[in-house]
GROMACS .gro file of N, CA and C in nm:
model
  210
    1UNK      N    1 -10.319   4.385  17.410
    1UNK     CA    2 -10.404   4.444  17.309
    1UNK      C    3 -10.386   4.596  17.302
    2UNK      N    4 -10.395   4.655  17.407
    2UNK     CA    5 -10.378   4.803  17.406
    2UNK      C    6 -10.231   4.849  17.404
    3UNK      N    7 -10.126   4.800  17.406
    3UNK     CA    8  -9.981   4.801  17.458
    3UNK      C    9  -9.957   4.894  17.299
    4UNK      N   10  -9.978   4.809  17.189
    4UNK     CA   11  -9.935   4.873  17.075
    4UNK      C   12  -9.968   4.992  17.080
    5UNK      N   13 -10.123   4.994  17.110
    5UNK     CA   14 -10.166   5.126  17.114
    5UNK      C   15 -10.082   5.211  17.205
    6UNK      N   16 -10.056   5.218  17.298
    6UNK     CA   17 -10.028   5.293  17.445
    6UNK      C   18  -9.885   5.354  17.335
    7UNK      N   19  -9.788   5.263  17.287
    7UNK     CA   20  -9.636   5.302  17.229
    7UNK      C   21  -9.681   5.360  17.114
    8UNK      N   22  -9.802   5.379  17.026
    8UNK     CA   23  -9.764   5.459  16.940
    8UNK      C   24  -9.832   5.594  16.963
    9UNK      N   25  -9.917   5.604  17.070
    9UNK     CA   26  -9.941   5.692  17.124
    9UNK      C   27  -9.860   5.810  17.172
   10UNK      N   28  -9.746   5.723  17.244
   10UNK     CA   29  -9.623   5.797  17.276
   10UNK      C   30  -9.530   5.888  17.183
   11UNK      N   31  -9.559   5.799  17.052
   11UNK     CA   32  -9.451   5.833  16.962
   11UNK      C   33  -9.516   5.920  16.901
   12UNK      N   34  -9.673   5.940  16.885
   12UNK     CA   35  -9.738   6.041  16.814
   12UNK      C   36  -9.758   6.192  16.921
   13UNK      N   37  -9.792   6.163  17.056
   13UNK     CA   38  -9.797   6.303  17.172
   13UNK      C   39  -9.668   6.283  17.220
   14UNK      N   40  -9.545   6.361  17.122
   14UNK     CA   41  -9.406   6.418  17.221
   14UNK      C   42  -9.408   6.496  17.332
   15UNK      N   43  -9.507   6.557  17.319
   15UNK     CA   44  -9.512   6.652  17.451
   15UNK      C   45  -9.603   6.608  17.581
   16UNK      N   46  -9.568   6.466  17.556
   16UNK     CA   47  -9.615   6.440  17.686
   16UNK      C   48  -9.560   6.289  17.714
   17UNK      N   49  -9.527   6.302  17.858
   17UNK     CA   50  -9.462   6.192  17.918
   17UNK      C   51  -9.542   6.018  17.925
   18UNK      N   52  -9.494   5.945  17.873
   18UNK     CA   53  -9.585   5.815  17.883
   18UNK      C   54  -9.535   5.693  17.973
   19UNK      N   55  -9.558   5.667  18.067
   19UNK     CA   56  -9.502   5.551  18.156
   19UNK      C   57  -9.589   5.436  18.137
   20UNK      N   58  -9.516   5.335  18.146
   20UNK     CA   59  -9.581   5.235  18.195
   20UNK      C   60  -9.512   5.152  18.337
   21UNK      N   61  -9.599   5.100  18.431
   21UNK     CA   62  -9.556   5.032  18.494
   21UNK      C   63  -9.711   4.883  18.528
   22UNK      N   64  -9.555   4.762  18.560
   22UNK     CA   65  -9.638   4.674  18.578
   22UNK      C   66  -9.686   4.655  18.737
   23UNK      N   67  -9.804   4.590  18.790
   23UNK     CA   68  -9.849   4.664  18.872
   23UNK      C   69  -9.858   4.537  18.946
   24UNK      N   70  -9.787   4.420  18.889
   24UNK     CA   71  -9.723   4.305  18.965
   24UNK      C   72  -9.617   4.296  19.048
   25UNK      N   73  -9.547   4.401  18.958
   25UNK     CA   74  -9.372   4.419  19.009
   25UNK      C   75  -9.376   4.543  19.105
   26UNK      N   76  -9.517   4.597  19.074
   26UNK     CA   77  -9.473   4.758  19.200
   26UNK      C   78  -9.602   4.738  19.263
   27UNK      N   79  -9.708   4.655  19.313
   27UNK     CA   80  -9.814   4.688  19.376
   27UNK      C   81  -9.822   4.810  19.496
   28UNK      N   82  -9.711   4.840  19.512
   28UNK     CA   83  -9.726   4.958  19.607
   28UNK      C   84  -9.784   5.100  19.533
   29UNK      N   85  -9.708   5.122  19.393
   29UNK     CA   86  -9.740   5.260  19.315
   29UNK      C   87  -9.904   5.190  19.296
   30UNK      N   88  -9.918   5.106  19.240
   30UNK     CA   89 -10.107   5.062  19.248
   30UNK      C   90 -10.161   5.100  19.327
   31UNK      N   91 -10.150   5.074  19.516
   31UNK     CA   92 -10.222   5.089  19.590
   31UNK      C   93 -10.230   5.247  19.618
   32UNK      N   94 -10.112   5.342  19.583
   32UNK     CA   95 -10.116   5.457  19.581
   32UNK      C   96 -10.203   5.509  19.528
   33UNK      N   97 -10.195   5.467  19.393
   33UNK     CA   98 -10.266   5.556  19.288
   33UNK      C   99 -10.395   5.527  19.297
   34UNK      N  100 -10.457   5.415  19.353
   34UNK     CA  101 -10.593   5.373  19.413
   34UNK      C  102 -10.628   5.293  19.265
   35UNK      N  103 -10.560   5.228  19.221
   35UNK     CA  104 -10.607   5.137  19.068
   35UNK      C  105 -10.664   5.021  19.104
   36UNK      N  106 -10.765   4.985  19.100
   36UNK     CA  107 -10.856   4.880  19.106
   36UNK      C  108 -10.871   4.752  19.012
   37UNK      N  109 -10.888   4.825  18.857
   37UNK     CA  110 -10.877   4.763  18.743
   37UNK      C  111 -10.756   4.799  18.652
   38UNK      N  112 -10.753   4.631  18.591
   38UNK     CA  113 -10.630   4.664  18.485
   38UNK      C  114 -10.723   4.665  18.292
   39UNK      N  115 -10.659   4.769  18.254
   39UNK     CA  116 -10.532   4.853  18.279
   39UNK      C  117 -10.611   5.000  18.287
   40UNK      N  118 -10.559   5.055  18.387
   40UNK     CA  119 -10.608   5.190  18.421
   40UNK      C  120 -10.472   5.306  18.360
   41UNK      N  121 -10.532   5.368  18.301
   41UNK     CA  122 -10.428   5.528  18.264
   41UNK      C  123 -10.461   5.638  18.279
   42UNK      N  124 -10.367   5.675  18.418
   42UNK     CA  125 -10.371   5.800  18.477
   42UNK      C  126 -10.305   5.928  18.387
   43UNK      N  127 -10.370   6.049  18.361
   43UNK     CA  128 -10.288   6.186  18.319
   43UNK      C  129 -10.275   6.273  18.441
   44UNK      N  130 -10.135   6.295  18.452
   44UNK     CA  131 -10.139   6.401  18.527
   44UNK      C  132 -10.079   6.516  18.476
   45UNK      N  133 -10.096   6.621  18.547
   45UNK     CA  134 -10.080   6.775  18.484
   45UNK      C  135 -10.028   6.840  18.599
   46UNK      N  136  -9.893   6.881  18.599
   46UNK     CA  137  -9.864   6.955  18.769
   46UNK      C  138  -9.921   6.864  18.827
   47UNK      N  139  -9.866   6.753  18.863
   47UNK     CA  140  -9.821   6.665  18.938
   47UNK      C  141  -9.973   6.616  18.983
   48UNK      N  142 -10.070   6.674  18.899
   48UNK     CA  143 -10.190   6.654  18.961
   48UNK      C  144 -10.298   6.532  18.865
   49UNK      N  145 -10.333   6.460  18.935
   49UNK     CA  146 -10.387   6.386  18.854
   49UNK      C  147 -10.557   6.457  18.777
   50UNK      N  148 -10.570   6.445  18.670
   50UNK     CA  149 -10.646   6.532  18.585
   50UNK      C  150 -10.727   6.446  18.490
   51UNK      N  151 -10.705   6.340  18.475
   51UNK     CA  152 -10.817   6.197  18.380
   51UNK      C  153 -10.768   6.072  18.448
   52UNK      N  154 -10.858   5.976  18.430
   52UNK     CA  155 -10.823   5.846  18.456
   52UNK      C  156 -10.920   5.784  18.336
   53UNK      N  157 -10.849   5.681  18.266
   53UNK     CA  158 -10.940   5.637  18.154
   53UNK      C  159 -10.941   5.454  18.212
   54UNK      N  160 -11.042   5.385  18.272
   54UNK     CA  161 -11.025   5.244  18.282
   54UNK      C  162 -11.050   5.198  18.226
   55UNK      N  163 -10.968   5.102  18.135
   55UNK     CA  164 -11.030   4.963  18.048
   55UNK      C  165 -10.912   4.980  17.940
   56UNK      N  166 -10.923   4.906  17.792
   56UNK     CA  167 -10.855   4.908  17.659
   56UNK      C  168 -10.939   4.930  17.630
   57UNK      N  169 -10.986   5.107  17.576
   57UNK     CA  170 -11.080   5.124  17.460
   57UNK      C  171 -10.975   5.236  17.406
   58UNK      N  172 -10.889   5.232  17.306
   58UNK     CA  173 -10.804   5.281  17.269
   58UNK      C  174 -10.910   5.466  17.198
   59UNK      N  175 -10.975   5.433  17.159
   59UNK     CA  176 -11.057   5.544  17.147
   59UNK      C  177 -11.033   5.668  17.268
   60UNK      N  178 -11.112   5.551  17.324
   60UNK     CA  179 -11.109   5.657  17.467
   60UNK      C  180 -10.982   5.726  17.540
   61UNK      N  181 -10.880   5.665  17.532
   61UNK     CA  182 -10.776   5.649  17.582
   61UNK      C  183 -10.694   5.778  17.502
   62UNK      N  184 -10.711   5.792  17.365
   62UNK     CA  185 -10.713   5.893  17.254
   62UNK      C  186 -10.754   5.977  17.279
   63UNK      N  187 -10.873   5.992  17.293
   63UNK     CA  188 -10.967   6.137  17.374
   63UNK      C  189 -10.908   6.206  17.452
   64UNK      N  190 -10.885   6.140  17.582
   64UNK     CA  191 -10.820   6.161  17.689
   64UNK      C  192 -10.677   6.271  17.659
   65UNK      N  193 -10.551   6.228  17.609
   65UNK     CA  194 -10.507   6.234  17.574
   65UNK      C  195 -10.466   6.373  17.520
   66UNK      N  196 -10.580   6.345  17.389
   66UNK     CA  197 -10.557   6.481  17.342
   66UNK      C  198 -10.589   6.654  17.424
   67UNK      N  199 -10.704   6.573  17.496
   67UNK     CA  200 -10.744   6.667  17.609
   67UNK      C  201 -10.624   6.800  17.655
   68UNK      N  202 -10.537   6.698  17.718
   68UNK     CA  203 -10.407   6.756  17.740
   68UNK      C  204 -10.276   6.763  17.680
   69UNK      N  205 -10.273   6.713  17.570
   69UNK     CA  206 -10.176   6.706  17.450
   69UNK      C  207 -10.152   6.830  17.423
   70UNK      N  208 -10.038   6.967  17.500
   70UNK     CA  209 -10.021   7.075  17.437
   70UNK      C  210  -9.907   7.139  17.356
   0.00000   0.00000   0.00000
């Protein structure tokens, strides 16, 4: 549901990096990043993590986003 969202997101903020990873195939970067719920999206800024938005509320996820969109 949110996936569409997440890729055109990407294609609309160039100036900023968008990953995805599945968290089946890497549970180790999960347990790192301390992700509990799916789907969680981390921003980081200088390597620093700076929002975490949990859930598909594409709104929110938008917000976020622009926050640091520079």
């Amino acid at each position: 549901m949110i996936s569409p969202k997440f890729k055109k997101f990407a294609e609309t903020y160039t100036k900023m990096k968008f990953i995805s990873l599945d968290v089946d195939e890497i549970p180790e970067i999960a347990e790192q990043a301390e992700v509990s719920s799916m789907p969680t999206f981390h921003i980081y800024k200088n390597a620093k993590l700076v929002e975490e938005v949990v859930g598909a509320d594409p709104i929110k996820l938008e917000a976020a986003i622009k926050k640091y969109a520079l």
